[in-house]
mmCIF file of C-alpha atoms in Angstrom:
data_model
loop_
_atom_site.group_PDB
_atom_site.id
_atom_site.type_symbol
_atom_site.label_atom_id
_atom_site.label_comp_id
_atom_site.label_asym_id
_atom_site.label_seq_id
_atom_site.Cartn_x
_atom_site.Cartn_y
_atom_site.Cartn_z
ATOM 1 C CA MET A 150 15.595 19.682 21.910
ATOM 2 C CA ASP A 151 14.282 22.472 19.661
ATOM 3 C CA GLU A 152 15.190 20.425 16.578
ATOM 4 C CA ILE A 153 13.486 17.323 18.000
ATOM 5 C CA TRP A 154 10.314 19.265 18.761
ATOM 6 C CA HIS A 155 10.430 20.792 15.283
ATOM 7 C CA ALA A 156 10.583 17.324 13.719
ATOM 8 C CA LEU A 157 7.757 16.045 15.936
ATOM 9 C CA ALA A 158 5.665 19.115 15.138
ATOM 10 C CA MET A 159 6.104 18.497 11.418
ATOM 11 C CA ALA A 160 5.151 14.833 11.843
ATOM 12 C CA PHE A 161 2.034 15.799 13.815
ATOM 13 C CA ALA A 162 1.081 18.455 11.273
ATOM 14 C CA MET A 163 1.231 15.940 8.422
ATOM 15 C CA GLY A 164 -0.682 13.386 10.466
ATOM 16 C CA TRP A 165 -3.413 15.915 11.255
ATOM 17 C CA GLN A 166 -3.604 16.930 7.594
ATOM 18 C CA MET A 167 -4.142 13.347 6.413
ATOM 19 C CA LEU A 168 -6.228 11.972 9.315
ATOM 20 C CA TRP A 169 -9.689 12.368 7.769
ATOM 21 C CA ALA A 170 -8.442 10.989 4.461
ATOM 22 C CA LEU A 171 -6.992 7.933 6.190
ATOM 23 C CA ILE A 172 -10.276 7.240 7.977
ATOM 24 C CA LEU A 173 -12.256 7.700 4.758
ATOM 25 C CA GLY A 174 -9.844 5.513 2.791
ATOM 26 C CA PHE A 175 -9.883 2.668 5.307
ATOM 27 C CA PHE A 176 -13.681 2.906 5.575
ATOM 28 C CA LEU A 177 -14.137 2.627 1.800
ATOM 29 C CA SER A 178 -11.582 -0.178 1.633
ATOM 30 C CA GLY A 179 -13.354 -2.018 4.460
ATOM 31 C CA ALA A 180 -16.715 -1.599 2.739
ATOM 32 C CA ILE A 181 -15.369 -3.061 -0.498
ATOM 33 C CA GLN A 182 -13.739 -5.980 1.278
ATOM 34 C CA ALA A 183 -17.007 -6.594 3.134
ATOM 35 C CA VAL A 184 -18.757 -7.538 -0.122
ATOM 36 C CA VAL A 185 -15.842 -8.802 -2.249
ATOM 37 C CA SER A 186 -14.814 -12.287 -1.154
ATOM 38 C CA HIS A 187 -11.270 -13.643 -1.470
ATOM 39 C CA ARG A 188 -12.537 -17.202 -1.729
ATOM 40 C CA GLU A 189 -11.125 -19.499 -4.363
ATOM 41 C CA MET A 190 -8.524 -17.031 -5.622
ATOM 42 C CA GLY A 191 -6.338 -19.903 -6.721
ATOM 43 C CA ARG A 192 -9.140 -21.057 -9.032
ATOM 44 C CA LEU A 193 -9.695 -17.549 -10.387
ATOM 45 C CA LEU A 194 -5.991 -17.004 -11.167
ATOM 46 C CA PRO A 195 -4.872 -20.197 -12.942
ATOM 47 C CA ASP A 196 -2.420 -18.631 -15.407
ATOM 48 C CA ASP A 197 -0.741 -15.426 -16.544
ATOM 49 C CA ARG A 198 -3.136 -14.654 -19.382
ATOM 50 C CA ALA A 199 -4.725 -11.235 -19.713
ATOM 51 C CA ARG A 200 -7.961 -12.271 -18.019
ATOM 52 C CA SER A 201 -6.223 -13.697 -14.947
ATOM 53 C CA ILE A 202 -3.969 -10.655 -14.633
ATOM 54 C CA ALA A 203 -6.999 -8.347 -14.913
ATOM 55 C CA VAL A 204 -8.853 -10.341 -12.223
ATOM 56 C CA ALA A 205 -5.765 -10.309 -9.987
ATOM 57 C CA THR A 206 -5.455 -6.541 -10.422
ATOM 58 C CA GLY A 207 -9.125 -5.981 -9.587
ATOM 59 C CA LEU A 208 -9.032 -8.236 -6.535
ATOM 60 C CA GLY A 209 -5.853 -6.560 -5.324
ATOM 61 C CA ALA A 210 -7.299 -3.069 -5.727
ATOM 62 C CA ALA A 211 -10.296 -4.165 -3.621
ATOM 63 C CA SER A 212 -8.078 -5.536 -0.837
ATOM 64 C CA SER A 213 -6.239 -4.156 2.161
ATOM 65 C CA SER A 214 -3.313 -1.843 1.465
ATOM 66 C CA CYS A 215 -1.155 -3.521 4.125
ATOM 67 C CA SER A 216 1.995 -4.651 2.322
ATOM 68 C CA TYR A 217 2.622 -7.552 4.691
ATOM 69 C CA ALA A 218 -0.935 -8.862 4.348
ATOM 70 C CA ALA A 219 -0.740 -8.519 0.551
ATOM 71 C CA VAL A 220 2.472 -10.543 0.437
ATOM 72 C CA ALA A 221 0.950 -13.226 2.677
ATOM 73 C CA VAL A 222 -2.211 -13.465 0.545
ATOM 74 C CA ALA A 223 -0.115 -13.726 -2.628
ATOM 75 C CA ARG A 224 1.781 -16.694 -1.210
ATOM 76 C CA THR A 225 -1.484 -18.376 -0.232
ATOM 77 C CA ILE A 226 -2.829 -17.883 -3.767
ATOM 78 C CA PHE A 227 0.343 -19.476 -5.138
ATOM 79 C CA ARG A 228 0.225 -22.398 -2.697
ATOM 80 C CA LYS A 229 -3.380 -23.188 -3.607
ATOM 81 C CA GLY A 230 -2.844 -23.474 -7.337
ATOM 82 C CA GLY A 231 -2.813 -19.865 -8.457
ATOM 83 C CA ASP A 232 -0.295 -18.749 -11.046
ATOM 84 C CA PHE A 233 2.814 -17.134 -9.558
ATOM 85 C CA THR A 234 2.734 -14.174 -11.971
ATOM 86 C CA ALA A 235 -0.939 -13.531 -11.238
ATOM 87 C CA ALA A 236 -0.227 -13.712 -7.503
ATOM 88 C CA MET A 237 2.470 -11.058 -7.875
ATOM 89 C CA ALA A 238 0.088 -8.876 -9.922
ATOM 90 C CA PHE A 239 -2.428 -9.143 -7.068
ATOM 91 C CA GLN A 240 0.306 -8.121 -4.651
ATOM 92 C CA PHE A 241 1.234 -5.035 -6.685
ATOM 93 C CA ALA A 242 -2.378 -3.927 -7.060
ATOM 94 C CA SER A 243 -3.086 -4.490 -3.368
ATOM 95 C CA THR A 244 -0.484 -1.917 -2.368
ATOM 96 C CA ASN A 245 -0.485 0.541 -5.284
ATOM 97 C CA LEU A 246 -4.062 0.724 -6.599
ATOM 98 C CA VAL A 247 -6.097 0.892 -3.383
ATOM 99 C CA LEU A 248 -8.439 3.786 -2.623
ATOM 100 C CA GLU A 249 -6.798 4.954 0.592
ATOM 101 C CA LEU A 250 -3.450 5.499 -1.134
ATOM 102 C CA GLY A 251 -5.071 7.612 -3.843
ATOM 103 C CA ILE A 252 -6.946 9.713 -1.295
ATOM 104 C CA ILE A 253 -3.842 10.377 0.812
ATOM 105 C CA LEU A 254 -1.836 11.315 -2.282
ATOM 106 C CA ALA A 255 -4.531 13.769 -3.330
ATOM 107 C CA VAL A 256 -4.665 15.374 0.127
ATOM 108 C CA LEU A 257 -0.917 15.716 0.707
ATOM 109 C CA MET A 258 0.438 16.045 -2.826
ATOM 110 C CA GLY A 259 -2.383 16.872 -5.227
ATOM 111 C CA TRP A 260 -4.559 15.034 -7.730
ATOM 112 C CA ARG A 261 -1.780 14.755 -10.318
ATOM 113 C CA PHE A 262 0.132 12.354 -8.070
ATOM 114 C CA THR A 263 -3.028 10.308 -7.580
ATOM 115 C CA ALA A 264 -3.506 10.180 -11.346
ATOM 116 C CA ALA A 265 0.133 9.166 -11.810
ATOM 117 C CA GLU A 266 -0.288 6.368 -9.274
ATOM 118 C CA PHE A 267 -3.331 4.936 -11.035
ATOM 119 C CA VAL A 268 -1.755 5.267 -14.476
ATOM 120 C CA GLY A 269 1.623 3.922 -13.422
ATOM 121 C CA GLY A 270 0.302 1.035 -11.307
ATOM 122 C CA PRO A 271 -1.280 -0.954 -14.177
ATOM 123 C CA LEU A 272 1.707 -0.123 -16.387
ATOM 124 C CA MET A 273 4.036 -1.472 -13.707
ATOM 125 C CA ILE A 274 2.027 -4.710 -13.552
ATOM 126 C CA LEU A 275 2.187 -5.003 -17.353
ATOM 127 C CA ILE A 276 5.977 -4.562 -17.340
ATOM 128 C CA LEU A 277 6.265 -7.142 -14.571
ATOM 129 C CA VAL A 278 4.193 -9.689 -16.517
ATOM 130 C CA VAL A 279 6.402 -9.205 -19.593
ATOM 131 C CA LEU A 280 9.567 -9.595 -17.514
ATOM 132 C CA PHE A 281 8.254 -12.781 -15.909
ATOM 133 C CA ARG A 282 7.342 -14.283 -19.283
ATOM 134 C CA LEU A 283 10.809 -13.530 -20.620
ATOM 135 C CA LEU A 284 12.944 -14.382 -17.592
ATOM 136 C CA LEU A 285 11.093 -16.567 -15.084
ATOM 137 C CA SER A 286 12.080 -20.207 -15.484
ATOM 138 C CA ARG A 287 9.902 -23.179 -14.611
ATOM 139 C CA GLY A 288 12.665 -24.511 -12.355
ATOM 140 C CA LEU A 289 12.765 -21.318 -10.310
ATOM 141 C CA VAL A 290 8.977 -21.390 -9.892
ATOM 142 C CA GLN A 291 9.077 -25.031 -8.793
ATOM 143 C CA ALA A 292 11.801 -24.280 -6.243
ATOM 144 C CA ALA A 293 9.756 -21.343 -4.953
ATOM 145 C CA LYS A 294 6.663 -23.564 -4.703
ATOM 146 C CA ALA A 295 8.589 -26.148 -2.678
ATOM 147 C CA GLN A 296 9.767 -23.423 -0.287
ATOM 148 C CA ALA A 297 6.269 -21.885 -0.094
ATOM 149 C CA GLU A 298 4.781 -25.265 0.865
ATOM 150 C CA LYS A 299 6.921 -25.269 4.001
ATOM 151 C CA GLY A 300 4.638 -22.578 5.379
ATOM 152 C CA VAL A 301 7.401 -20.478 6.954
ATOM 153 C CA ALA A 302 5.756 -17.651 8.879
ATOM 154 C CA GLY A 303 6.009 -14.077 7.753
ATOM 155 C CA ARG A 304 3.929 -11.182 9.094
ATOM 156 C CA MET A 305 0.159 -10.662 9.191
ATOM 157 C CA GLU A 306 -0.537 -14.310 8.309
ATOM 158 C CA GLY A 307 -3.717 -14.311 10.360
ATOM 159 C CA HIS A 308 -4.875 -11.046 8.812
ATOM 160 C CA ALA A 309 -4.315 -12.416 5.335
ATOM 161 C CA SER A 310 -6.412 -15.519 6.042
ATOM 162 C CA MET A 311 -9.472 -13.666 7.301
ATOM 163 C CA ASP A 312 -12.284 -13.510 4.755
ATOM 164 C CA MET A 313 -15.418 -11.995 6.265
ATOM 165 C CA ALA A 314 -17.094 -10.871 3.043
ATOM 166 C CA VAL A 315 -20.883 -11.093 2.990
ATOM 167 C CA THR A 316 -21.775 -12.903 -0.233
ATOM 168 C CA GLU A 317 -25.456 -13.677 0.406
ATOM 169 C CA GLY A 318 -28.501 -11.533 1.029
ATOM 170 C CA GLY A 319 -29.164 -9.621 -2.184
ATOM 171 C CA GLY A 320 -27.240 -7.048 -4.181
ATOM 172 C CA VAL A 321 -24.021 -5.332 -3.211
ATOM 173 C CA LEU A 322 -25.672 -2.262 -1.640
ATOM 174 C CA ARG A 323 -28.185 -4.328 0.295
ATOM 175 C CA ARG A 324 -25.426 -6.572 1.660
ATOM 176 C CA LEU A 325 -23.313 -3.573 2.544
ATOM 177 C CA VAL A 326 -25.983 -1.844 4.648
ATOM 178 C CA SER A 327 -27.105 -5.054 6.332
ATOM 179 C CA ALA A 328 -26.060 -5.856 9.911
ATOM 180 C CA PRO A 329 -23.479 -8.478 8.782
ATOM 181 C CA GLY A 330 -22.168 -6.058 6.154
ATOM 182 C CA PHE A 331 -21.762 -3.256 8.693
ATOM 183 C CA THR A 332 -20.024 -5.659 11.062
ATOM 184 C CA ALA A 333 -17.644 -6.902 8.371
ATOM 185 C CA THR A 334 -16.854 -3.319 7.342
ATOM 186 C CA SER A 335 -16.044 -2.397 10.941
ATOM 187 C CA HIS A 336 -13.762 -5.411 11.320
ATOM 188 C CA TYR A 337 -11.825 -4.713 8.141
ATOM 189 C CA PHE A 338 -11.592 -1.025 9.099
ATOM 190 C CA VAL A 339 -10.100 -1.682 12.527
ATOM 191 C CA MET A 340 -7.830 -4.537 11.405
ATOM 192 C CA ASP A 341 -6.393 -2.440 8.577
ATOM 193 C CA TRP A 342 -5.656 0.346 11.059
ATOM 194 C CA VAL A 343 -4.012 -2.092 13.466
ATOM 195 C CA SER A 344 -1.862 -3.592 10.724
ATOM 196 C CA LEU A 345 -0.779 -0.268 9.234
ATOM 197 C CA TRP A 346 -0.451 2.164 12.132
ATOM 198 C CA PRO A 347 3.232 1.302 12.786
ATOM 199 C CA ASP A 348 4.120 2.105 9.161
ATOM 200 C CA ILE A 349 2.049 5.295 9.218
ATOM 201 C CA VAL A 350 3.650 6.517 12.458
ATOM 202 C CA ILE A 351 7.169 5.555 11.360
ATOM 203 C CA GLY A 352 6.585 7.226 8.008
ATOM 204 C CA LEU A 353 5.431 10.437 9.677
ATOM 205 C CA LEU A 354 8.374 10.451 12.102
ATOM 206 C CA ILE A 355 10.925 9.824 9.342
ATOM 207 C CA ALA A 356 9.321 12.477 7.152
ATOM 208 C CA GLY A 357 9.297 14.947 10.033
ATOM 209 C CA ALA A 358 12.943 14.240 10.876
ATOM 210 C CA LEU A 359 14.117 14.515 7.275
ATOM 211 C CA GLY A 360 12.042 17.624 6.669
ATOM 212 C CA ALA A 361 13.381 19.315 9.812
ATOM 213 C CA TRP A 362 16.999 18.128 9.861
ATOM 214 C CA VAL A 363 18.123 17.380 6.292
ATOM 215 C CA PRO A 364 18.769 20.561 4.317
ATOM 216 C CA LYS A 365 16.943 20.963 1.033
ATOM 217 C CA SER A 366 20.294 21.323 -0.723
ATOM 218 C CA PHE A 367 21.168 17.697 0.088
ATOM 219 C CA TRP A 368 18.097 16.315 -1.679
ATOM 220 C CA GLU A 369 18.535 18.739 -4.568
ATOM 221 C CA GLY A 370 22.045 17.396 -5.060
ATOM 222 C CA PHE A 371 21.028 13.770 -4.525
ATOM 223 C CA PHE A 372 18.267 13.987 -7.157
ATOM 224 C CA LEU A 373 20.308 16.288 -9.459
ATOM 225 C CA ALA A 374 17.622 18.953 -9.308
ATOM 226 C CA GLY A 375 19.945 21.434 -11.012
ATOM 227 C CA HIS A 376 20.035 19.314 -14.181
ATOM 228 C CA PRO A 377 16.416 18.955 -15.354
ATOM 229 C CA LEU A 378 16.953 16.215 -17.956
ATOM 230 C CA LEU A 379 19.313 14.173 -15.784
ATOM 231 C CA ALA A 380 16.930 14.574 -12.845
ATOM 232 C CA LYS A 381 14.123 13.005 -14.880
ATOM 233 C CA LEU A 382 16.335 10.012 -15.698
ATOM 234 C CA ILE A 383 18.064 9.604 -12.337
ATOM 235 C CA GLY A 384 15.026 10.191 -10.101
ATOM 236 C CA PRO A 385 13.212 6.925 -10.940
ATOM 237 C CA LEU A 386 16.490 5.026 -10.550
ATOM 238 C CA VAL A 387 17.282 6.265 -7.048
ATOM 239 C CA GLY A 388 13.737 6.708 -5.718
ATOM 240 C CA PRO A 389 13.298 2.974 -4.948
ATOM 241 C CA LEU A 390 16.735 2.874 -3.309
ATOM 242 C CA VAL A 391 15.628 5.546 -0.823
ATOM 243 C CA ALA A 392 12.483 3.490 -0.139
ATOM 244 C CA ILE A 393 14.490 0.322 0.523
ATOM 245 C CA ILE A 394 16.562 2.094 3.145
ATOM 246 C CA ALA A 395 13.602 3.961 4.666
ATOM 247 C CA PHE A 396 11.733 0.598 4.980
ATOM 248 C CA VAL A 397 8.315 2.283 5.309
ATOM 249 C CA CYS A 398 5.455 0.375 3.649
ATOM 250 C CA SER A 399 2.164 1.234 1.970
ATOM 251 C CA VAL A 400 0.478 4.563 2.773
ATOM 252 C CA GLY A 401 3.131 5.243 5.401
ATOM 253 C CA ASN A 402 5.607 6.341 2.732
ATOM 254 C CA VAL A 403 3.414 9.156 1.345
ATOM 255 C CA PRO A 404 4.520 11.761 3.953
ATOM 256 C CA LEU A 405 8.160 11.048 3.102
ATOM 257 C CA ALA A 406 7.297 11.254 -0.599
ATOM 258 C CA ALA A 407 5.901 14.731 0.088
ATOM 259 C CA VAL A 408 9.186 15.732 1.740
ATOM 260 C CA LEU A 409 11.197 14.420 -1.217
ATOM 261 C CA TRP A 410 8.986 16.260 -3.710
ATOM 262 C CA ASN A 411 9.259 19.578 -1.876
ATOM 263 C CA ALA A 412 13.023 19.091 -1.583
ATOM 264 C CA GLY A 413 13.621 18.704 -5.321
ATOM 265 C CA ALA A 414 13.032 15.077 -6.343
ATOM 266 C CA SER A 415 11.689 14.623 -9.852
ATOM 267 C CA PHE A 416 8.043 13.704 -10.460
ATOM 268 C CA GLY A 417 9.012 10.233 -11.671
ATOM 269 C CA GLY A 418 11.448 9.808 -8.801
ATOM 270 C CA VAL A 419 8.686 10.403 -6.260
ATOM 271 C CA ILE A 420 6.355 7.973 -8.066
ATOM 272 C CA ALA A 421 9.105 5.311 -8.126
ATOM 273 C CA PHE A 422 9.664 5.857 -4.405
ATOM 274 C CA ILE A 423 5.953 5.315 -3.688
ATOM 275 C CA PHE A 424 5.873 2.196 -5.879
ATOM 276 C CA ALA A 425 8.814 0.651 -4.017
ATOM 277 C CA ASP A 426 6.974 -0.391 -0.841
ATOM 278 C CA LEU A 427 7.204 -4.033 -1.985
ATOM 279 C CA ILE A 428 11.011 -4.109 -2.001
ATOM 280 C CA VAL A 429 11.763 -2.580 1.398
ATOM 281 C CA LEU A 430 14.188 -4.568 3.523
ATOM 282 C CA PRO A 431 11.684 -6.344 5.836
ATOM 283 C CA ILE A 432 9.614 -7.531 2.864
ATOM 284 C CA LEU A 433 12.683 -8.716 0.962
ATOM 285 C CA ASP A 434 13.456 -10.904 3.961
ATOM 286 C CA ILE A 435 9.907 -12.276 3.853
ATOM 287 C CA TYR A 436 10.376 -13.153 0.170
ATOM 288 C CA ARG A 437 13.505 -15.064 1.167
ATOM 289 C CA ARG A 438 11.564 -17.027 3.773
ATOM 290 C CA TYR A 439 8.531 -17.574 1.558
ATOM 291 C CA TYR A 440 10.217 -18.473 -1.748
ATOM 292 C CA GLY A 441 13.933 -18.937 -1.146
ATOM 293 C CA LEU A 442 16.955 -16.710 -1.710
ATOM 294 C CA LYS A 443 17.105 -17.101 -5.511
ATOM 295 C CA MET A 444 13.488 -16.128 -6.020
ATOM 296 C CA ALA A 445 13.852 -13.252 -3.563
ATOM 297 C CA ALA A 446 16.766 -11.927 -5.632
ATOM 298 C CA PHE A 447 14.765 -12.417 -8.839
ATOM 299 C CA LEU A 448 11.814 -10.508 -7.374
ATOM 300 C CA LEU A 449 14.053 -7.665 -6.212
ATOM 301 C CA VAL A 450 15.550 -7.202 -9.688
ATOM 302 C CA THR A 451 12.332 -7.563 -11.684
ATOM 303 C CA PHE A 452 10.262 -5.482 -9.269
ATOM 304 C CA TYR A 453 12.908 -2.745 -9.376
ATOM 305 C CA VAL A 454 12.982 -2.733 -13.187
ATOM 306 C CA ALA A 455 9.173 -2.630 -13.364
ATOM 307 C CA MET A 456 9.023 0.242 -10.854
ATOM 308 C CA VAL A 457 11.705 2.257 -12.620
ATOM 309 C CA GLY A 458 10.277 1.613 -16.091
ATOM 310 C CA SER A 459 6.773 2.596 -15.047
ATOM 311 C CA ALA A 460 7.954 5.726 -13.229
ATOM 312 C CA LEU A 461 10.023 6.822 -16.244
ATOM 313 C CA ALA A 462 7.019 6.347 -18.531
ATOM 314 C CA VAL A 463 4.802 8.338 -16.159
ATOM 315 C CA GLU A 464 7.421 11.091 -15.945
ATOM 316 C CA PHE A 465 7.588 11.660 -19.700
ATOM 317 C CA LEU A 466 3.872 11.020 -20.334
ATOM 318 C CA PHE A 467 2.766 13.545 -17.723
ATOM 319 C CA GLN A 468 5.431 15.985 -18.955
ATOM 320 C CA ALA A 469 4.071 15.695 -22.502
ATOM 321 C CA LEU A 470 0.521 16.258 -21.231
ATOM 322 C CA ASP A 471 1.676 19.210 -19.080
ATOM 323 C CA LEU A 472 0.442 17.468 -15.927
ATOM 324 C CA VAL A 473 3.622 17.654 -13.845
ATOM 325 C CA PRO A 474 3.009 20.212 -11.061
ATOM 326 C CA GLU A 475 5.004 23.394 -11.462
ATOM 327 C CA GLN A 476 4.919 24.275 -7.774
ATOM 328 C CA ARG A 477 6.354 22.071 -5.037
ATOM 329 C CA THR A 478 3.696 22.665 -2.416
ATOM 330 C CA ALA A 479 3.005 19.272 -0.876
ATOM 331 C CA GLN A 480 1.376 19.486 2.573
ATOM 332 C CA VAL A 481 4.405 18.948 4.799
ATOM 333 C CA VAL A 482 4.404 21.823 7.290
ATOM 334 C CA ALA A 483 1.465 23.482 9.005
ATOM 335 C CA THR A 484 1.427 26.164 11.663
ATOM 336 C CA GLY A 485 -0.774 24.039 13.907
ATOM 337 C CA ILE A 486 -4.392 23.112 14.378
ATOM 338 C CA SER A 487 -6.782 25.830 13.289
ATOM 339 C CA TRP A 488 -10.503 25.971 12.624
ATOM 340 C CA ASN A 489 -10.608 25.149 8.919
ATOM 341 C CA TYR A 490 -12.029 22.508 6.606
ATOM 342 C CA THR A 491 -9.378 19.975 7.697
ATOM 343 C CA THR A 492 -10.400 20.268 11.342
ATOM 344 C CA VAL A 493 -14.088 19.965 10.470
ATOM 345 C CA LEU A 494 -13.463 16.870 8.327
ATOM 346 C CA ASN A 495 -11.295 15.325 11.035
ATOM 347 C CA ILE A 496 -14.068 15.756 13.613
ATOM 348 C CA VAL A 497 -16.678 14.270 11.276
ATOM 349 C CA PHE A 498 -14.602 11.263 10.314
ATOM 350 C CA LEU A 499 -13.355 10.685 13.864
ATOM 351 C CA GLY A 500 -17.031 10.321 14.741
ATOM 352 C CA LEU A 501 -17.371 7.687 12.006
ATOM 353 C CA ALA A 502 -14.270 5.912 13.348
ATOM 354 C CA VAL A 503 -15.745 5.832 16.867
ATOM 355 C CA ILE A 504 -18.922 4.199 15.534
ATOM 356 C CA LEU A 505 -16.926 1.577 13.606
ATOM 357 C CA VAL A 506 -14.673 0.806 16.585
ATOM 358 C CA TRP A 507 -17.743 0.504 18.838
ATOM 359 C CA ARG A 508 -19.289 -1.992 16.422
ATOM 360 C CA PHE A 509 -15.994 -3.863 16.216
ATOM 361 C CA MET A 510 -15.703 -4.171 19.992
ATOM 362 C CA ARG A 511 -19.287 -5.439 20.346
ATOM 363 C CA THR A 512 -18.941 -8.152 17.693
ATOM 364 C CA GLY A 513 -15.924 -10.215 18.736
ATOM 365 C CA GLY A 514 -13.256 -7.913 17.356
ATOM 366 C CA PRO A 515 -10.603 -8.139 20.101
ATOM 367 C CA GLY A 516 -10.256 -11.893 19.597
ATOM 368 C CA MET A 517 -9.612 -11.386 15.893
ATOM 369 C CA ILE A 518 -6.966 -8.765 16.637
ATOM 370 C CA ARG A 519 -5.059 -11.315 18.704
ATOM 371 C CA ALA A 520 -5.103 -13.699 15.746
ATOM 372 C CA MET A 521 -3.959 -11.159 13.146
ATOM 373 C CA ASP A 522 -0.222 -11.591 13.418
ATOM 374 C CA GLY A 523 -0.312 -15.326 14.081
ATOM 375 C CA PRO A 524 0.031 -18.115 11.539
ATOM 376 C CA SER A 525 -2.726 -18.606 9.008
ATOM 377 C CA PRO A 526 -5.327 -20.995 10.486
ATOM 378 C CA HIS A 527 -6.773 -21.915 7.102
ATOM 379 C CA ALA A 528 -5.666 -23.601 3.925
ATOM 380 C CA HIS A 529 -6.347 -20.625 1.705
ATOM 381 C CA PRO A 530 -7.759 -17.100 1.993
ATOM 382 C CA GLY A 531 -11.134 -18.312 0.846
ATOM 383 C CA ALA A 532 -11.506 -20.540 3.902
ATOM 384 C CA ARG A 533 -13.415 -18.192 6.108
ATOM 385 C CA ALA A 534 -12.241 -16.984 9.448
ATOM 386 C CA SER A 535 -14.814 -17.296 12.163
ATOM 387 C CA HIS A 536 -17.351 -14.719 11.131
ATOM 388 C CA PRO A 537 -18.127 -12.205 13.873
ATOM 389 C CA PRO A 538 -21.692 -12.011 15.070
ATOM 390 C CA SER A 539 -23.812 -9.483 13.237
ATOM 391 C CA GLY A 540 -24.958 -7.827 16.443
#
């Protein structure tokens, strides 16, 4: 029982440490989504040229960080005429270049990991585009399109179809502070929390268990921490494999990344682990249902290569620039709740969360929650969900 309580205490300590950052990240993400519409993505992403890939990356970075919703939106883009490569670029950006991930990385692991994420993410998309141009056959894309048209359900289909962005009423700031903008922000905020809390909780529990029960020597041996050069090469190769088995998606894998870093994983190995949220076992099964077994296998291999290649590049680039942290001091263990800046920030941002949830509840939010995990009710993500009343 002492070991179980130790693991739970570690999980709670990490959760408390990152709570304010999660609220801030989801609030900023919700605000961006409230004024950035997903309508007509298929039209905006017609091919795999540089412009389309850049647009896909920008739209993804402005979207929800929920891996399941990102995968569902990518399929919808593909079904409605968008280029398959551009849809996958959107998917990568939606889970690796979002604000909340960067904030959580900075809080738990330091700004260098945030910088590595935002340097490595675009590089990973570039590698993926090159791999697709070299290896992706027209026949495989056509077979994937035929399977996608069947509309087999995955997860968060309803969430993916909801587009509540306010596109009229003046400039971005004016729309954002308007009643409809505030309502849309509150809805995106709550729905992102609802979609991601299982991954966040599972990630914290796994990180707490591994931090409390698995000796540091195991991870040091697994990542070859005693052989600095080999560790730099092996870390990015095995980091995604740990992620596949851990099956934690999106921001939920950051606490476990902190445990791996403190236990001896290489810088690039940790980055590769964080990148690998799109090849965890549940999502690989969704690829199989969405696009067929052959395309799912193709995505696994190419995604893995892109993740490893990007993480290796980040490892050696940051080493050359002397940006790899010398101390392994990620925020994994705390003695408990004390009156410090973290507690103050948590209280402030919990107040913001209460206001957003109150607005959500008063503007038709519960009905939208019930529709989140159902099938998509619209032809494409640009077809608006029923917009909640502005209040």
